[in-house]
Amino acid sequence: MQHLRKVSPLVWLFAGIAFPFVISDPTYTTIAIFALLFAAAASAWNIFSGYTGYIALGHAAYFGIGGYALAIICQHWQIPGGYTPFYLVPLCGLLAAIASVPLGAIALRTRRHTFVVITIATFFILQLLSYNLRSLTNGSSGIDFPLILQWAPGFYNLPFYYVALLLTVLALGVSWFVRHSKFGLGLLAIRDDEDRALGLGVRTGSSKLIAFVISAFFVGMVGAVYSYFLGSVQPSFTFDALFDVAIALMVFMGGIGTLTGPILGSLVLESSQQYAALNFTQGSGGLYLIMYGSLFLVVILLLPQGIVPSAKALWARYQATHTASVLPDPSGSGGANPVARSAPGDGMGLATPREEAKA
Amino acid sequence: MTTMLQIAGVVAGYDGSDVLKSVDMTVETGSITCIVGPNGAGKSTVLKTISGLLRPRLGTITFLDKPIQGFSPRAVLETGIVQVAQNHSLFNEMTVQENVRLGAYLLNDRARIDRALAEVEDLFPIVHERAHEKAGNLSGGQQRLVEFARCLMLNPKLILLDEPSMGLDPRTLKAVFDTVKMMQASGRTILLVEQNVKTGLGASTHGVVMESGKVRLTGSSAEILHHPEIGHLYLGGTLEDANTAEGSPPASTSAPAAQR
Ligand SMILES: Nc1ncnc2c1ncn2[C@@H]1O[C@H](COP(=O)(O)OP(=O)(O)OP(=O)(O)O)[C@@H](O)[C@H]1O
Ligand SMILES: [Mg+2]
């Protein structure tokens, strides 16, 4: 089992690398690109919102900044279509991250509920700016990316696919690293009880801000790649209010605060939405909203913790009952928690310090 | 004996109204000093003021000859003072081990944190036994032990304990106080708050009686226990009641909180 756990990430990575060779139809690789980009964004969003418990609903602002940054840079320096724009993606993420420092600092001056409202407001302010800063953004007509004429139709999706995969792996890696670091421990403490965290010496203000900026950095990079793939930026769809709803839903569905939940949620949701949009074209815009809404209800009602934690609990229960048939007393399993509250447990935990005191 | 902590003329409160009205007290090095007093006397507020969760409006707090009033909680921790708060102060959604590790949040040296963890696991086997269980799933007594384990992670000089006996059965309570004595025996100084005069002072070397944001009596715990005034001040009766009620603790919570 232990062994399997160490191997399975590599298996997934290999599957991710091999995918476009197994399924080379551009229709499906296109879906995969969108799904992976959302997976990267959801994973990054989770680093902030999942670990700190502060729900941010304005990350579309950083998605938009990333997209616009790349479009403006390409236009201004007349960068040709091809690989070069990809090298500028980290710079776009950096610009989004820089913008997120003051915006995050302002929003994080407030506690949870007000915070949500302020993040939404920052998004609308930035969308408004993209309409109105015409000299920079070209207003409502937007900016086109340079065409990539040299890539054959069969090849076109591949670079985007691998960049999206790389972003997902990086976001997941950072998420893993944060989750297993002291910094991440502080974030979880903030989620549980901010004042107690403060009392233990956690720098709550700067910890939250750092997590916020990390998530904005990745979302900015995703915005840049996404927009480049679409071929243009425009205020209405590069600054998309539904982006945050989608991300939040994906993360909640997969399991907020977990490592793999956001990835799973976005792969499932984004690919099924793209698939539906392709196959039921009439009125697809409305259709996926209805789908989002109903899915959200189903998730909240049936899997309030999300897929990953629920599946883990199911697996634990299965194992408990499974070992029960072998071992008559399965008291060591997770299902025995209520039992732990009774007196015998107390005695065990307390015995040694008492002896220690005598010695 | 030398003085470890000295509080002089401290005035502090919440939202403009003063709860502590010029508090003076000292904590001797190596002592277990117990603050007793009725509900709302300001006992927890004293601890919060020391640990930096609350800034005093006036007065000085001197720890090892250095002023620490107005320090941030983090800066206070760095001087070697840790607090275990009243009520359940663990992070319920996090595992036992994560909770204990958080006790060493100030440290950056991973090896040192691991060593500290191994040491407290020796003292409190439950930290190891239930390491990956959610702290919220432990019983009240077990949570107390994990809180103690967490507060030892920084190897503190002074430990502030707010009502460690709260909600514990007599047997667990005894074990908890044994643990307090063990922590003292290992060279730490302890300042604790207790509702229960007899248990609290019985387990301490020094006592401080508070009422309505002021210190009314200080002395050795024996002196306080036998002071004729304490019965009137605190129990609304005589001390004889407290002494004769063998086994069952005095009904301290039924004392009227007159100062509200
Ligand atoms: N966070 C707070 N905000 C506002 N007022 C508070 C706060 N905490 C305590 N107080 C007030 O300060 C006064 C003293 O409270 P404190 O908690 O210090 O009392 P205590 O002696 O610890 O009582 P108890 O034995 O009930 O724990 C009370 O009148 C209380 O209402
Ligand atoms: Mg109190």
XYZ file of C-alpha atoms and ligand atoms in Angstrom:
651
model
C 0.000 0.000 0.000
C 2.749 2.439 1.028
C 4.619 1.475 -2.079
C 1.583 2.062 -4.260
C 1.117 5.536 -2.817
C 4.601 6.568 -3.825
C 4.253 5.180 -7.329
C 0.799 6.466 -8.208
C 1.778 10.148 -8.731
C 4.326 8.978 -11.296
C 1.700 6.864 -12.991
C -0.605 9.849 -13.234
C 2.195 12.010 -14.552
C 3.025 9.438 -17.178
C -0.647 9.185 -18.149
C -0.727 12.964 -18.460
C 2.329 12.988 -20.705
C 1.086 10.123 -22.870
C -2.493 11.362 -23.236
C -2.158 13.409 -26.455
C -0.429 10.471 -28.159
C -3.160 8.075 -27.206
C -5.980 10.473 -27.955
C -4.714 12.840 -30.611
C -8.074 14.149 -31.853
C -7.806 17.955 -31.427
C -11.391 18.048 -30.184
C -10.361 16.079 -27.136
C -6.933 17.605 -26.621
C -8.657 20.986 -26.622
C -10.932 19.800 -23.838
C -7.883 18.458 -22.005
C -6.086 21.810 -22.276
C -9.021 23.676 -20.740
C -9.414 21.033 -18.044
C -5.727 21.151 -17.121
C -5.672 24.939 -17.042
C -8.615 24.909 -14.686
C -6.916 22.220 -12.617
C -3.872 24.456 -12.197
C -6.018 27.458 -11.290
C -8.183 25.468 -8.876
C -5.162 23.959 -7.196
C -3.634 27.415 -6.773
C -6.892 28.908 -5.521
C -7.033 26.109 -2.981
C -3.586 27.053 -1.630
C -5.141 30.260 -0.435
C -8.854 29.621 0.052
C -8.655 25.929 0.902
C -5.876 26.206 3.450
C -6.830 29.494 5.108
C -10.595 29.117 4.874
C -10.934 32.594 3.361
C -13.114 32.224 0.267
C -11.816 34.516 -2.464
C -14.230 35.215 -5.306
C -12.176 37.707 -7.258
C -9.343 35.661 -8.686
C -10.767 36.262 -12.150
C -9.047 39.612 -11.739
C -5.624 37.917 -11.713
C -6.653 35.617 -14.542
C -7.540 38.727 -16.509
C -4.348 40.558 -15.619
C -2.297 37.573 -16.767
C -4.171 37.347 -20.055
C -4.026 41.060 -20.783
C -0.372 41.270 -19.763
C 0.613 38.682 -22.352
C -1.558 40.205 -25.070
C -0.231 43.718 -24.434
C 3.391 42.578 -24.271
C 3.054 40.618 -27.527
C 1.386 43.538 -29.251
C 3.775 46.170 -27.956
C 6.990 44.325 -28.723
C 5.509 42.671 -31.828
C 6.378 39.225 -30.622
C 5.625 36.630 -33.288
C 3.261 33.749 -32.623
C 4.918 30.506 -31.559
C 6.918 29.506 -28.529
C 8.144 32.945 -27.430
C 4.900 34.007 -25.692
C 5.137 30.907 -23.499
C 8.430 32.138 -22.081
C 6.673 35.341 -21.056
C 3.994 33.486 -19.094
C 5.925 33.584 -15.764
C 6.322 37.338 -16.204
C 2.542 37.639 -16.621
C 2.039 35.601 -13.472
C 4.462 37.904 -11.718
C 2.506 40.981 -12.817
C -0.708 39.405 -11.498
C 1.098 38.596 -8.247
C 2.358 42.164 -7.911
C -1.162 43.481 -8.422
C -2.449 41.043 -5.824
C -0.192 42.437 -3.090
C -2.060 45.694 -2.451
C -5.454 44.238 -3.428
C -4.968 41.239 -1.143
C -3.628 43.397 1.669
C -6.730 45.593 1.528
C -9.160 42.664 1.364
C -7.361 40.781 4.132
C -7.774 43.637 6.555
C -11.273 42.282 7.027
C -12.445 38.926 8.312
C -14.128 36.232 6.314
C -17.535 37.516 5.195
C -16.462 41.024 4.356
C -13.421 39.575 2.658
C -15.576 37.730 0.099
C -17.404 40.914 -0.806
C -14.206 42.922 -1.198
C -12.605 40.336 -3.475
C -15.692 40.434 -5.710
C -15.432 44.222 -5.773
C -11.755 44.157 -6.791
C -12.693 41.954 -9.713
C -15.331 44.363 -10.995
C -12.977 47.310 -10.621
C -10.387 45.564 -12.781
C -12.950 44.532 -15.361
C -14.069 48.132 -15.535
C -10.475 49.240 -15.996
C -10.044 46.837 -18.909
C -12.997 48.532 -20.627
C -11.819 52.028 -19.906
C -8.029 52.106 -20.109
C -8.369 52.186 -23.881
C -4.816 53.165 -24.725
C -3.601 50.045 -22.973
C -6.433 47.551 -23.451
C -8.140 48.737 -26.634
C -11.441 48.898 -24.766
C -14.271 46.533 -25.542
C -12.794 45.330 -28.832
C -9.858 43.761 -26.999
C -6.510 42.652 -28.367
C -5.675 39.751 -30.677
C -2.674 37.556 -30.084
C -0.248 37.007 -32.966
C -1.307 34.093 -35.149
C 0.705 30.903 -35.008
C 0.883 30.074 -38.663
C 3.842 27.726 -38.563
C 2.110 25.051 -36.443
C 0.205 22.399 -38.379
C -3.367 21.715 -37.193
C -2.374 18.285 -35.850
C 0.470 19.788 -33.828
C -1.104 23.048 -32.724
C -2.573 21.787 -29.439
C 0.519 19.952 -28.237
C 2.583 22.894 -26.921
C -0.478 24.297 -25.154
C -1.247 20.907 -23.712
C 2.208 20.435 -22.222
C 2.387 23.966 -20.883
C -1.004 23.413 -19.215
C 0.220 20.103 -17.817
C 3.381 21.761 -16.528
C 1.367 24.493 -14.802
C -0.865 21.882 -13.179
C 2.079 19.855 -11.943
C 3.785 22.999 -10.625
C 0.652 24.229 -8.848
C 0.119 20.799 -7.327
C 3.774 20.651 -6.299
C 3.608 24.034 -4.599
C 0.365 23.003 -2.924
C 2.011 19.827 -1.648
C 5.010 21.752 -0.434
C 2.874 24.329 1.366
C 0.706 21.637 2.922
C 3.772 19.908 4.358
C 5.576 23.030 5.533
C 5.437 24.986 8.730
C 3.967 27.847 6.728
C 1.087 25.585 5.672
C 0.557 24.465 9.248
C 0.113 28.125 10.142
C -2.444 28.543 7.337
C -4.471 25.593 8.606
C -4.320 27.040 12.110
C -5.678 30.309 10.716
C -8.525 28.399 9.100
C -9.343 26.724 12.404
C -9.035 29.735 14.725
C -7.188 32.867 13.765
C -6.783 34.298 17.265
C -5.333 31.083 18.612
C -2.941 30.971 15.691
C -1.829 34.483 16.589
C -1.285 33.374 20.173
C 1.069 30.641 18.994
C 3.219 33.123 17.137
C 1.801 32.654 13.637
C 2.175 35.874 11.655
C -1.393 35.621 10.479
C -1.438 38.768 8.345
C 1.626 38.048 6.275
C 0.887 34.312 6.045
C -2.508 34.963 4.517
C -1.082 37.535 2.141
C 1.720 35.246 0.975
C -0.765 32.443 0.249
C -2.973 34.923 -1.581
C -0.101 36.135 -3.741
C 1.029 32.587 -4.551
C -2.457 31.716 -5.761
C -2.699 34.927 -7.795
C 0.668 34.174 -9.414
C -0.534 30.819 -10.734
C -3.954 32.092 -11.731
C -2.224 34.890 -13.640
C -0.090 32.382 -15.541
C -3.187 30.312 -16.301
C -4.925 33.440 -17.575
C -2.029 34.148 -19.915
C -1.918 30.646 -21.421
C -5.701 30.400 -21.625
C -6.002 33.708 -23.444
C -3.156 32.879 -25.806
C -4.890 29.615 -26.638
C -8.183 31.422 -27.314
C -6.297 33.910 -29.479
C -7.549 37.173 -28.005
C -8.426 39.063 -24.856
C -11.649 40.974 -24.275
C -13.065 42.545 -21.108
C -16.193 40.389 -21.139
C -14.546 36.983 -21.292
C -10.989 37.587 -20.082
C -12.407 39.154 -16.928
C -15.128 36.583 -16.454
C -17.248 36.743 -13.315
C -18.156 33.092 -13.736
C -14.510 32.068 -13.474
C -14.532 32.231 -9.695
C -17.852 30.464 -9.432
C -16.438 27.669 -11.575
C -13.199 27.439 -9.602
C -14.987 27.435 -6.258
C -17.394 24.763 -7.455
C -14.571 22.591 -8.764
C -12.658 22.861 -5.504
C -15.707 22.256 -3.331
C -16.679 19.289 -5.459
C -13.259 17.668 -5.302
C -12.702 18.508 -1.643
C -11.656 21.928 -0.389
C -8.389 22.018 1.530
C -7.253 18.670 0.126
C -4.307 18.205 -2.169
C -5.851 16.289 -5.053
C -9.497 17.332 -4.664
C -9.214 20.574 -6.681
C -7.469 18.728 -9.523
C -10.072 15.998 -9.606
C -12.963 18.450 -9.370
C -11.740 20.586 -12.228
C -10.816 17.696 -14.510
C -14.270 16.186 -14.078
C -16.246 19.395 -14.220
C -14.386 21.287 -16.931
C -14.137 18.352 -19.290
C -17.790 17.429 -18.893
C -18.780 21.054 -19.403
C -16.633 21.360 -22.529
C -17.960 18.072 -23.795
C -21.536 19.181 -23.228
C -20.841 22.481 -24.965
C -19.493 20.613 -27.981
C -22.284 18.101 -28.265
C -25.344 20.056 -27.280
C -24.530 23.332 -28.948
C -27.985 24.835 -28.988
C -28.148 27.169 -25.984
C -25.024 25.700 -24.464
C -24.304 28.909 -22.566
C -27.380 28.430 -20.437
C -27.021 24.694 -20.266
C -23.750 24.622 -18.418
C -24.992 27.157 -15.897
C -27.919 24.893 -15.121
C -25.495 21.996 -14.909
C -23.234 23.932 -12.518
C -26.157 24.831 -10.316
C -27.550 21.334 -10.081
C -24.115 19.806 -9.581
C -23.439 22.245 -6.780
C -26.647 21.202 -5.051
C -25.861 17.522 -5.473
C -22.346 17.981 -4.093
C -23.479 20.021 -1.095
C -26.273 17.574 -0.300
C -24.564 14.249 -0.919
C -20.861 14.974 -0.480
C -20.623 18.026 1.741
C -16.887 17.504 2.145
C -16.225 16.843 -1.533
C -15.308 13.741 -3.490
C -11.807 13.103 -2.145
C -12.566 13.239 1.607
C -15.808 11.291 1.119
C -14.047 8.623 -0.886
C -11.356 8.397 1.777
C -13.972 7.954 4.484
C -15.712 5.284 2.418
C -12.418 3.494 1.875
C -11.639 3.639 5.605
C -15.050 2.202 6.394
C -14.603 -0.512 3.815
C -11.212 -1.384 5.289
C -12.634 -1.385 8.816
C -15.404 -3.813 7.915
C -13.019 -5.809 5.790
C -10.467 -6.274 8.559
C -13.320 -6.873 10.980
C -13.971 -10.212 9.320
C -10.344 -11.132 9.918
C -9.824 -9.492 13.292
C -12.736 -9.706 15.692
C -12.092 -6.277 17.269
C -11.549 -3.366 14.861
C -11.216 -0.766 17.612
C -8.149 0.890 16.165
C -9.901 2.171 13.065
C -11.217 5.618 12.241
C -14.764 4.506 12.946
C -13.903 4.142 16.614
C -13.661 7.860 17.291
C -16.747 8.139 19.496
C -15.346 5.340 21.637
C -12.213 7.391 22.221
C -14.228 9.869 24.249
C -14.905 7.344 26.997
C -12.886 6.969 30.167
C -10.493 4.098 29.362
C -8.751 6.253 26.760
C -8.181 8.899 29.399
C -6.473 6.486 31.669
C -4.059 5.398 29.004
C -3.059 8.842 27.985
C -2.620 10.093 31.500
C -0.827 7.213 33.136
C 2.672 7.932 31.982
C 3.019 11.605 32.914
C 1.949 10.676 36.418
C 4.640 8.041 36.653
C 7.068 10.447 35.100
C 6.328 12.953 37.869
C 7.124 10.434 40.557
C 10.369 9.374 38.970
C 14.064 33.220 45.539
C 14.308 35.585 42.636
C 11.459 37.272 40.882
C 10.704 35.997 37.403
C 7.748 38.130 36.515
C 6.627 41.390 37.995
C 3.398 43.158 37.172
C 3.069 46.723 38.433
C 0.120 49.054 38.122
C -1.338 47.308 35.092
C -4.554 48.753 33.748
C -6.120 46.881 30.832
C -9.485 46.096 29.362
C -11.597 45.583 26.273
C -13.066 48.265 24.062
C -12.254 51.188 26.276
C -13.567 49.885 29.589
C -10.942 48.854 32.107
C -11.209 45.349 33.506
C -7.910 45.408 35.387
C -7.690 48.400 37.677
C -4.049 48.687 38.639
C -2.922 45.124 39.201
C 0.319 44.356 41.032
C 1.717 40.873 41.486
C 4.969 38.971 41.322
C 5.813 35.443 40.284
C 8.880 33.903 41.910
C 11.254 31.796 39.868
C 10.452 28.115 40.238
C 7.085 28.669 41.879
C 3.609 27.533 41.019
C 1.610 30.685 41.550
C -2.136 30.387 41.516
C -4.565 33.223 40.841
C -7.975 32.617 42.363
C -11.067 34.748 42.354
C -14.714 34.757 41.334
C -15.963 34.733 37.750
C -15.228 37.946 35.981
C -12.546 39.027 38.454
C -10.135 39.523 35.590
C -7.955 36.439 36.053
C -7.929 35.462 32.404
C -7.412 39.096 31.494
C -4.200 39.152 33.551
C -2.872 36.155 31.624
C -3.873 37.661 28.288
C -2.095 40.878 29.182
C 1.090 38.990 30.004
C 0.983 36.860 26.859
C 0.466 39.859 24.619
C -3.044 39.011 23.451
C -4.134 42.207 25.184
C -2.164 45.450 25.456
C -2.166 47.088 28.873
C -3.209 50.729 28.854
C -0.937 51.580 31.770
C 1.643 49.856 33.937
C 4.653 47.648 33.442
C 5.214 43.929 33.078
C 8.793 42.890 33.738
C 10.014 39.444 32.792
C 13.565 38.502 33.789
C 14.331 42.187 34.369
C 13.146 43.257 30.931
C 9.928 45.133 30.186
C 7.554 43.140 27.994
C 4.301 45.114 28.213
C 2.827 45.852 24.821
C 4.795 43.085 23.117
C 3.092 41.102 20.349
C 2.123 37.517 21.254
C 4.982 36.351 19.084
C 7.527 38.559 20.841
C 6.293 37.356 24.227
C 6.684 33.739 23.106
C 10.216 34.547 22.059
C 11.067 35.703 25.580
C 10.075 32.269 26.921
C 6.484 32.656 28.083
C 3.767 30.380 26.732
C 0.071 30.381 27.472
C -2.479 27.596 27.540
C -5.803 29.333 27.095
C -9.034 28.744 28.978
C -11.453 26.369 27.233
C -10.399 23.979 24.553
C -7.562 25.707 22.784
C -6.550 22.988 20.341
C -7.299 23.271 16.659
C -10.085 20.733 16.381
C -9.793 20.106 12.677
C -6.061 19.457 12.789
C -4.356 16.296 13.946
C -2.832 15.890 17.382
C 0.655 15.999 15.949
C -0.027 19.083 13.844
C -1.320 20.796 16.961
C 1.803 19.933 18.903
C 4.055 20.995 16.046
C 2.316 24.347 16.008
C 3.678 24.847 19.507
C 7.096 25.219 17.912
C 5.936 27.577 15.189
C 8.615 30.102 16.150
C 11.438 27.688 15.463
C 12.888 27.298 12.014
C 15.250 24.442 12.669
C 13.412 21.334 11.585
C 15.758 18.989 13.419
C 15.224 20.910 16.626
C 11.446 20.748 16.198
C 11.629 16.990 15.666
C 13.747 16.637 18.774
C 11.309 18.709 20.832
C 8.475 16.570 19.483
C 10.239 13.370 20.484
C 10.771 14.773 23.972
C 7.137 15.702 24.536
C 6.064 12.366 23.070
C 8.100 10.756 25.829
C 6.304 12.801 28.450
C 2.866 12.496 26.878
C 2.490 9.167 25.078
C -0.895 10.224 23.782
C 0.831 12.615 21.383
C 2.377 9.623 19.702
C -0.495 7.185 20.134
C -3.136 9.456 18.640
C -0.752 11.456 16.453
C -2.865 11.428 13.302
C -6.283 11.719 14.835
C -8.214 14.967 14.783
C -7.651 16.786 18.065
C -11.365 17.509 18.300
C -12.000 13.789 18.701
C -10.098 13.531 21.989
C -11.767 13.760 25.373
C -11.416 16.897 27.454
C -8.687 15.414 29.626
C -6.741 14.122 26.669
C -6.972 17.520 25.013
C -5.498 19.119 28.121
C -2.498 16.820 27.904
C -2.008 17.652 24.248
C -2.197 21.337 25.165
C 0.499 20.794 27.770
C 2.590 18.922 25.252
C 2.174 21.761 22.782
C 3.184 24.409 25.305
C 6.390 22.532 26.142
C 7.583 22.528 22.529
C 9.327 25.864 22.957
C 10.960 24.803 26.207
C 9.424 27.781 28.003
C 10.601 29.379 31.221
C 7.162 30.526 32.330
C 3.922 28.696 31.591
C 0.567 30.428 31.921
C -2.318 28.015 32.491
C -5.894 29.214 32.455
C -8.133 26.886 34.471
C -6.459 23.593 33.640
C -8.986 21.726 35.781
C -12.047 22.910 33.936
C -14.491 20.144 33.086
C -12.312 17.288 34.319
C -13.314 14.418 36.588
C -11.416 14.147 39.912
C -9.074 11.425 38.716
C -8.111 13.225 35.540
C -7.834 16.444 37.497
C -5.296 14.881 39.821
C -3.294 13.644 36.863
C -3.380 17.088 35.313
C -2.048 18.695 38.477
C 0.589 16.005 38.754
C 1.638 17.029 35.273
C 1.772 20.661 36.378
C 4.050 19.671 39.234
C 6.173 17.644 36.885
C 6.610 20.669 34.648
C 7.657 22.685 37.709
C 10.048 19.948 38.790
C 11.719 20.145 35.402
C 12.652 23.744 36.130
C 9.754 25.773 34.818
C 7.754 28.425 36.570
C 3.995 28.235 36.430
C 1.330 30.876 36.758
C -2.109 29.359 36.777
C -5.678 30.474 37.204
C -8.092 28.335 39.172
C -11.754 28.614 40.056
C -11.421 25.927 42.636
C -9.600 27.546 45.564
C -8.738 24.370 47.355
C -7.441 22.378 44.410
C -5.665 25.360 42.960
C -3.902 26.575 46.062
C -3.368 23.003 47.255
C -1.237 22.342 44.218
C 0.623 25.666 44.318
C 3.387 27.319 46.265
C 2.029 30.853 46.040
C -1.383 32.396 45.741
C -2.954 35.603 44.506
C -6.556 36.469 45.225
C -8.282 38.753 42.737
C -11.599 40.471 42.859
C -13.156 43.044 40.567
C -9.983 43.678 38.622
C -7.815 44.164 41.675
C -5.462 42.009 43.696
C -6.830 41.524 47.195
C -4.325 39.151 48.783
C -0.958 37.685 47.980
C 1.255 35.243 49.851
C 2.226 31.630 50.096
C -0.605 29.312 49.208
C -0.843 28.090 52.800
C -1.188 31.657 54.034
C -3.922 32.359 51.536
C -5.769 29.138 52.255
C -5.874 29.965 55.952
C -6.481 33.656 55.639
C -9.720 34.514 57.388
C -10.714 36.991 54.704
C -10.713 34.599 51.793
C -13.913 32.943 52.882
C -15.693 36.266 52.784
C -14.034 37.516 49.697
C -14.493 34.563 47.558
C -16.775 31.904 48.866
C -19.396 34.051 50.493
C -18.943 31.860 53.544
C -16.139 30.800 55.823
C -13.061 28.938 54.844
C -14.076 26.149 57.219
C -16.680 25.131 54.623
C -14.014 24.716 52.041
C -11.755 22.742 54.321
C -14.397 20.357 55.624
C -15.934 19.601 52.247
C -13.547 16.732 51.773
C -13.512 15.193 48.327
C -16.090 17.410 46.715
C -14.694 20.744 45.624
C -16.248 23.923 47.013
C -19.096 25.130 44.875
C -17.070 28.012 43.553
C -19.159 28.679 40.500
C -22.185 29.324 42.651
C -20.423 32.274 44.267
C -22.134 35.444 43.116
C -20.183 37.374 40.543
C -20.959 40.587 42.313
C -18.860 42.940 40.250
C -20.791 42.619 37.001
N -13.035 39.503 24.828
C -13.675 40.290 25.719
N -14.326 41.387 25.300
C -14.981 42.190 26.158
N -15.016 41.980 27.482
C -14.390 40.902 27.974
C -13.685 39.997 27.106
N -13.153 39.016 27.871
C -13.503 39.299 29.135
N -14.234 40.422 29.199
C -14.765 41.037 30.430
O -13.697 41.231 31.325
C -14.073 40.905 32.638
C -13.071 39.932 33.236
O -13.046 38.770 32.446
P -12.020 37.585 32.689
O -12.223 36.621 31.586
O -10.665 38.154 32.877
O -12.536 36.994 34.058
P -12.064 35.687 34.823
O -11.633 36.126 36.149
O -11.096 34.927 34.010
O -13.437 34.911 34.908
P -13.752 33.346 34.770
O -13.471 32.754 36.085
O -15.205 33.320 34.467
O -12.920 32.806 33.664
C -15.484 40.348 32.562
O -16.378 41.334 33.029
C -15.713 40.101 31.113
O -17.038 40.395 30.762
Mg -11.174 33.148 32.941
